[in-house]
CSV table of C-alpha atoms and ligand atoms in Angstrom, one decimal:
chain,number,residue,atom,x,y,z
A,1,MET,CA,-1.4,-8.2,20.5
A,2,ASN,CA,-4.5,-10.2,19.2
A,3,LEU,CA,-6.8,-7.0,17.3
A,4,ILE,CA,-9.8,-6.9,15.5
A,5,LEU,CA,-10.9,-3.5,13.3
A,6,LEU,CA,-14.2,-3.5,13.3
A,7,GLY,CA,-16.1,-0.5,10.6
A,8,ALA,CA,-18.4,-0.2,7.6
A,9,PRO,CA,-16.6,-0.2,4.3
A,10,GLY,CA,-14.8,2.7,3.7
A,11,ALA,CA,-14.3,3.5,7.5
A,12,GLY,CA,-10.5,3.5,7.0
A,13,LYS,CA,-9.8,-0.3,8.3
A,14,GLY,CA,-7.4,-1.1,6.1
A,15,THR,CA,-5.4,2.5,5.9
A,16,GLN,CA,-5.0,2.0,10.2
A,17,ALA,CA,-4.4,-1.5,10.0
A,18,LYS,CA,-1.5,-1.1,7.7
A,19,PHE,CA,-0.1,1.2,10.5
A,20,ILE,CA,-0.6,-0.7,13.3
A,21,ALA,CA,1.0,-3.4,11.9
A,22,GLU,CA,4.2,-1.5,10.9
A,23,LYS,CA,4.1,0.1,14.6
A,24,TYR,CA,3.9,-3.4,16.4
A,25,GLY,CA,5.3,-5.0,14.1
A,26,ILE,CA,2.2,-7.5,13.6
A,27,PRO,CA,0.4,-8.9,10.4
A,28,GLN,CA,-2.5,-7.5,8.3
A,29,VAL,CA,-4.8,-10.3,7.8
A,30,SER,CA,-7.5,-9.0,5.5
A,31,THR,CA,-9.7,-11.4,4.3
A,32,GLY,CA,-10.2,-8.7,1.4
A,33,ASP,CA,-6.9,-8.4,0.0
A,34,ILE,CA,-6.4,-11.9,0.3
A,35,LEU,CA,-9.7,-13.0,-1.6
A,36,ARG,CA,-8.8,-9.9,-3.8
A,37,GLU,CA,-4.7,-11.9,-4.5
A,38,ALA,CA,-7.3,-14.8,-5.3
A,39,VAL,CA,-9.3,-13.1,-7.7
A,40,ALA,CA,-6.6,-12.2,-9.7
A,41,LYS,CA,-4.5,-15.1,-9.7
A,42,GLY,CA,-8.0,-16.8,-11.3
A,43,THR,CA,-7.5,-19.5,-8.2
A,44,GLU,CA,-10.6,-21.9,-7.4
A,45,LEU,CA,-11.1,-19.9,-4.4
A,46,GLY,CA,-10.6,-17.0,-6.6
A,47,ARG,CA,-13.9,-18.1,-9.0
A,48,LYS,CA,-15.8,-18.4,-6.1
A,49,ALA,CA,-15.6,-15.6,-4.6
A,50,LYS,CA,-15.5,-13.3,-7.5
A,51,GLU,CA,-19.5,-13.1,-8.1
A,52,PHE,CA,-20.1,-12.6,-4.3
A,53,MET,CA,-17.8,-9.8,-4.2
A,54,ASN,CA,-18.6,-8.0,-7.4
A,55,GLN,CA,-22.5,-7.7,-6.3
A,56,GLY,CA,-21.2,-6.6,-2.6
A,57,LYS,CA,-23.0,-9.0,-0.9
A,58,LEU,CA,-20.7,-11.1,1.7
A,59,VAL,CA,-18.5,-14.7,0.4
A,60,PRO,CA,-20.2,-17.5,2.3
A,61,ASP,CA,-18.8,-18.1,6.3
A,62,GLU,CA,-17.5,-21.6,5.4
A,63,ILE,CA,-14.6,-19.8,2.4
A,64,VAL,CA,-14.0,-17.7,4.7
A,65,ILE,CA,-13.3,-19.4,8.2
A,66,GLY,CA,-11.0,-21.8,6.0
A,67,ILE,CA,-8.9,-18.9,5.3
A,68,VAL,CA,-8.8,-17.1,8.7
A,69,LYS,CA,-7.6,-20.5,10.2
A,70,GLU,CA,-5.5,-21.0,7.7
A,71,ARG,CA,-3.8,-17.9,7.8
A,72,LEU,CA,-3.3,-17.1,11.4
A,73,THR,CA,-2.0,-20.8,12.3
A,74,GLN,CA,0.3,-19.1,10.5
A,75,LYS,CA,4.2,-18.4,12.2
A,76,ASP,CA,3.6,-14.8,11.6
A,77,CYS,CA,0.9,-14.7,14.0
A,78,GLU,CA,2.5,-15.7,16.6
A,79,LYS,CA,3.4,-12.8,18.5
A,80,GLY,CA,-0.1,-11.0,17.2
A,81,PHE,CA,-1.7,-10.0,13.9
A,82,ILE,CA,-4.7,-7.3,13.2
A,83,LEU,CA,-7.4,-8.9,11.2
A,84,ASP,CA,-9.1,-6.5,8.7
A,85,GLY,CA,-12.3,-7.0,7.6
A,86,PHE,CA,-13.4,-10.4,9.8
A,87,PRO,CA,-15.8,-11.7,10.8
A,88,ARG,CA,-18.2,-9.6,9.1
A,89,THR,CA,-21.1,-12.0,10.7
A,90,ILE,CA,-21.6,-13.8,14.1
A,91,ALA,CA,-21.4,-17.3,12.8
A,92,GLN,CA,-17.6,-16.0,11.7
A,93,ALA,CA,-16.6,-14.3,15.3
A,94,GLU,CA,-18.5,-17.6,16.9
A,95,ALA,CA,-15.8,-19.8,14.2
A,96,LEU,CA,-13.3,-17.3,15.3
A,97,ASP,CA,-13.4,-17.3,19.3
A,98,LYS,CA,-13.1,-21.5,18.9
A,99,ILE,CA,-10.2,-21.1,16.1
A,100,MET,CA,-8.3,-18.7,19.1
A,101,GLY,CA,-9.6,-21.3,21.9
A,102,GLU,CA,-7.7,-23.9,20.0
A,103,MET,CA,-4.9,-21.9,19.6
A,104,GLY,CA,-5.1,-21.4,23.9
A,105,LYS,CA,-5.2,-17.2,22.6
A,106,GLU,CA,-7.7,-14.7,23.1
A,107,ILE,CA,-8.6,-11.5,21.2
A,108,ASP,CA,-7.7,-8.5,23.0
A,109,ALA,CA,-9.9,-5.8,21.7
A,110,VAL,CA,-12.3,-4.8,18.9
A,111,ILE,CA,-11.6,-1.4,17.6
A,112,ASN,CA,-14.9,0.0,15.9
A,113,VAL,CA,-14.7,2.7,13.5
A,114,ASN,CA,-17.7,4.7,13.6
A,115,VAL,CA,-18.1,6.4,10.2
A,116,PRO,CA,-21.7,7.3,8.5
A,117,GLU,CA,-23.0,6.3,5.2
A,118,GLU,CA,-22.4,9.3,3.3
A,119,GLU,CA,-19.1,9.7,4.4
A,120,VAL,CA,-17.9,5.9,3.9
A,121,VAL,CA,-19.6,6.4,0.1
A,122,LYS,CA,-17.5,10.0,-0.7
A,123,ARG,CA,-14.4,8.0,0.6
A,124,ILE,CA,-14.7,5.0,-1.5
A,125,VAL,CA,-16.0,5.9,-4.9
A,126,ASN,CA,-12.4,8.3,-3.9
A,127,ARG,CA,-10.5,5.5,-3.3
A,128,ARG,CA,-7.4,4.0,-5.6
A,129,ILE,CA,-5.3,1.4,-4.4
A,130,CYS,CA,-1.6,0.6,-5.6
A,131,LYS,CA,-1.4,-2.8,-8.0
A,132,LYS,CA,1.8,-3.2,-6.5
A,133,CYS,CA,2.3,-2.4,-2.4
A,134,GLY,CA,-1.2,-2.3,-1.6
A,135,ALA,CA,-0.7,1.4,-0.1
A,136,ILE,CA,-4.2,3.3,0.2
A,137,TYR,CA,-5.3,6.7,-1.8
A,138,HIS,CA,-8.5,9.1,-2.0
A,139,LEU,CA,-8.0,11.7,-4.8
A,140,ILE,CA,-9.0,14.1,-2.2
A,141,HIS,CA,-7.9,13.1,1.4
A,142,ASN,CA,-5.1,11.6,0.5
A,143,PRO,CA,-4.2,11.8,-3.2
A,144,PRO,CA,-0.9,10.4,-4.5
A,145,LYS,CA,2.3,13.1,-5.8
A,146,LYS,CA,1.7,11.6,-9.2
A,147,ASN,CA,-1.4,11.4,-10.8
A,148,GLY,CA,-2.1,7.8,-11.0
A,149,VAL,CA,1.3,6.6,-9.6
A,150,CYS,CA,2.4,5.2,-5.8
A,151,ASP,CA,4.8,7.0,-4.0
A,152,LYS,CA,5.5,4.3,-2.0
A,153,CYS,CA,7.1,2.1,-4.8
A,154,GLY,CA,6.2,3.4,-8.4
A,155,GLY,CA,3.1,1.1,-9.0
A,156,GLU,CA,0.0,1.8,-10.8
A,157,LEU,CA,-2.9,2.8,-8.9
A,158,TYR,CA,-6.3,1.5,-9.7
A,159,GLN,CA,-10.6,1.6,-8.8
A,160,ARG,CA,-11.5,-1.8,-7.2
A,161,ASP,CA,-14.4,-3.2,-9.7
A,162,ASP,CA,-16.7,-2.8,-6.3
A,163,ASP,CA,-16.0,0.4,-5.6
A,164,ARG,CA,-18.8,1.8,-7.7
A,165,GLU,CA,-21.3,3.7,-6.2
A,166,GLU,CA,-24.4,1.0,-6.7
A,167,VAL,CA,-22.1,-1.6,-4.7
A,168,VAL,CA,-21.2,0.2,-1.9
A,169,ARG,CA,-24.9,0.9,-1.4
A,170,GLU,CA,-25.1,-2.4,-1.3
A,171,ARG,CA,-22.4,-3.6,0.5
A,172,PHE,CA,-23.1,-0.8,3.6
A,173,ALA,CA,-26.1,-2.5,3.3
A,174,VAL,CA,-24.6,-6.0,4.0
A,175,TYR,CA,-22.8,-4.2,7.1
A,176,LYS,CA,-25.7,-3.0,8.5
A,177,ARG,CA,-27.6,-6.0,8.6
A,178,SER,CA,-24.7,-8.7,9.4
A,179,THR,CA,-22.0,-7.2,11.1
A,180,GLN,CA,-22.8,-4.3,12.6
A,181,PRO,CA,-24.7,-6.9,15.5
A,182,LEU,CA,-20.7,-7.8,16.6
A,183,ILE,CA,-20.7,-4.1,18.0
A,184,ASP,CA,-23.3,-5.5,20.4
A,185,TYR,CA,-20.9,-9.3,20.7
A,186,TYR,CA,-17.9,-7.8,21.7
A,187,LYS,CA,-19.6,-5.4,23.9
A,188,LYS,CA,-20.4,-7.8,25.8
A,189,LYS,CA,-17.4,-9.6,26.0
A,190,GLY,CA,-15.9,-6.3,27.4
A,191,ILE,CA,-13.5,-5.7,24.8
A,192,LEU,CA,-15.1,-3.4,22.6
A,193,TYR,CA,-13.8,0.3,22.0
A,194,ASP,CA,-15.4,3.0,20.0
A,195,VAL,CA,-13.1,5.3,17.7
A,196,ASP,CA,-14.6,7.9,15.9
A,197,GLY,CA,-13.6,7.6,12.7
A,198,THR,CA,-14.4,11.0,10.5
A,199,LYS,CA,-12.0,13.0,12.0
A,200,ASP,CA,-8.4,13.0,9.5
A,201,VAL,CA,-6.3,9.7,9.5
A,202,GLU,CA,-3.8,11.1,12.0
A,203,ALA,CA,-6.5,11.9,14.6
A,204,VAL,CA,-7.7,8.4,14.3
A,205,ARG,CA,-4.8,7.0,14.6
A,206,SER,CA,-3.8,8.7,17.7
A,207,GLU,CA,-7.0,8.3,19.1
A,208,ILE,CA,-6.1,3.9,18.3
A,209,LEU,CA,-3.2,4.1,19.8
A,210,SER,CA,-4.2,5.9,23.0
A,211,ILE,CA,-6.3,2.5,23.3
A,212,LEU,CA,-3.6,-0.2,22.3
A,213,GLY,CA,-1.3,2.4,24.7
A,214,LYS,CA,-4.0,1.4,27.8
A,215,ILE,CA,-4.9,-2.9,27.0
A,216,LYS,CA,-2.7,-5.3,28.3
A,217,ALA,CA,-1.4,-7.7,26.2
B,312,ADP,P1,-13.9,-2.3,2.5
B,312,ADP,O1,-12.3,-2.7,2.7
B,312,ADP,O2,-14.5,-2.2,1.9
B,312,ADP,O3,-14.6,-3.0,3.9
B,312,ADP,P2,-13.5,-5.5,1.8
B,312,ADP,O4,-11.9,-5.4,1.4
B,312,ADP,O5,-12.6,-5.9,3.4
B,312,ADP,O6,-13.8,-4.4,1.6
B,312,ADP,O7,-14.2,-6.9,1.5
B,312,ADP,C1,-14.3,-6.9,0.2
B,312,ADP,C2,-14.9,-7.8,-0.1
B,312,ADP,O8,-14.9,-9.3,0.4
B,312,ADP,C3,-16.5,-7.8,0.4
B,312,ADP,O9,-17.4,-7.0,-0.1
B,312,ADP,C4,-16.8,-9.3,0.2
B,312,ADP,O10,-17.7,-9.7,-0.9
B,312,ADP,C5,-15.6,-10.0,0.5
B,312,ADP,N1,-15.0,-10.2,1.7
B,312,ADP,C6,-14.3,-9.6,2.6
B,312,ADP,N2,-14.0,-10.1,3.7
B,312,ADP,C7,-15.4,-10.7,4.2
B,312,ADP,C8,-15.9,-11.6,4.9
B,312,ADP,N3,-15.2,-12.0,6.3
B,312,ADP,N4,-16.6,-12.4,5.0
B,312,ADP,C9,-17.6,-12.5,3.8
B,312,ADP,N5,-17.1,-12.1,2.6
B,312,ADP,C10,-15.7,-11.1,2.7
B,313,ADP,P1,-11.7,0.4,4.5
B,313,ADP,O1,-10.7,-0.9,4.6
B,313,ADP,O2,-12.2,0.5,5.7
B,313,ADP,O3,-12.6,-0.1,3.4
B,313,ADP,P2,-9.5,2.1,3.5
B,313,ADP,O4,-8.5,2.5,4.9
B,313,ADP,O5,-9.4,1.6,2.3
B,313,ADP,O6,-11.1,1.8,4.2
B,313,ADP,O7,-10.1,3.8,3.3
B,313,ADP,C1,-10.9,4.1,2.1
B,313,ADP,C2,-10.7,5.2,1.8
B,313,ADP,O8,-10.8,6.3,2.5
B,313,ADP,C3,-9.5,5.4,1.0
B,313,ADP,O9,-9.8,5.8,0.4
B,313,ADP,C4,-8.8,6.2,2.2
B,313,ADP,O10,-8.1,6.7,1.7
B,313,ADP,C5,-9.8,7.1,2.7
B,313,ADP,N1,-9.4,7.0,4.1
B,313,ADP,C6,-9.3,5.9,5.3
B,313,ADP,N2,-9.4,7.6,6.8
B,313,ADP,C7,-9.4,8.6,6.7
B,313,ADP,C8,-9.6,9.7,7.0
B,313,ADP,N3,-9.9,9.2,8.6
B,313,ADP,N4,-10.3,10.9,6.8
B,313,ADP,C9,-10.4,10.8,4.8
B,313,ADP,N5,-10.2,9.8,4.5
B,313,ADP,C10,-9.6,8.4,4.9
B,314,ZN,ZN1,2.7,1.2,-4.3
């Protein structure tokens, strides 16, 4: 199953992607995670991406398209994958179509997780992430048992540099301008499925599972 999770920053894409990846045994491909890892390691990619990320701007299309092409052609993506945070522009979506065509594959479903701006801001400023395993927490909705420590692996929790309110507002504006047009792009292809992302994590999860149960592939 080849899936895309679409939605505003903080809509819950990562949270749901991890669950789907585990349940279906397919990798989660998060361009945000790949870029953050590059920044943390100080690679050339990381140096190029850092400024854009810290300002809440998109990293240039050529860079992320290159990353995704390389990732999707790896062996573990053969039986499917779940894209989280890509595509974010029409140019990225068109490039993805081309990559899929070259591999003789298709996107089976695009899950659009709907959450309004005020709610995503509240979610993001309270987001904490495990340094070691990437588990996602929320200080109010999904707090770790022990302050600052990951339940799953004991790793240290941190707040992303770009999860401050001013940057979040900019990211949301970028989402509206550049990413929202993808909803129509995929609607026209007949593969868009809307989900109410304002419900709790389990309710969103079951809505997504019921969609995935109905699609072929
Ligand atoms: P969120 O989970 O809040 O939606 P991500 O982790 O997906 O955020 O992305 C963090 C940042 O990484 C973005 O603000 C952007 O700078 C960069 N980024 C991630 N994916 C892409 C992409 N597909 N195109 C351009 N920039 C991206
Ligand atoms: P995205 O990948 O779309 O940026 P995340 O999955 O990282 O979003 O979620 C953003 C924040 O919101 C995290 O702190 C997460 O714990 C929390 N969260 C995710 N889904 C829900 C939900 N359905 N209800 C409340 N909080 C949620
Ligand atoms: Zn952890």
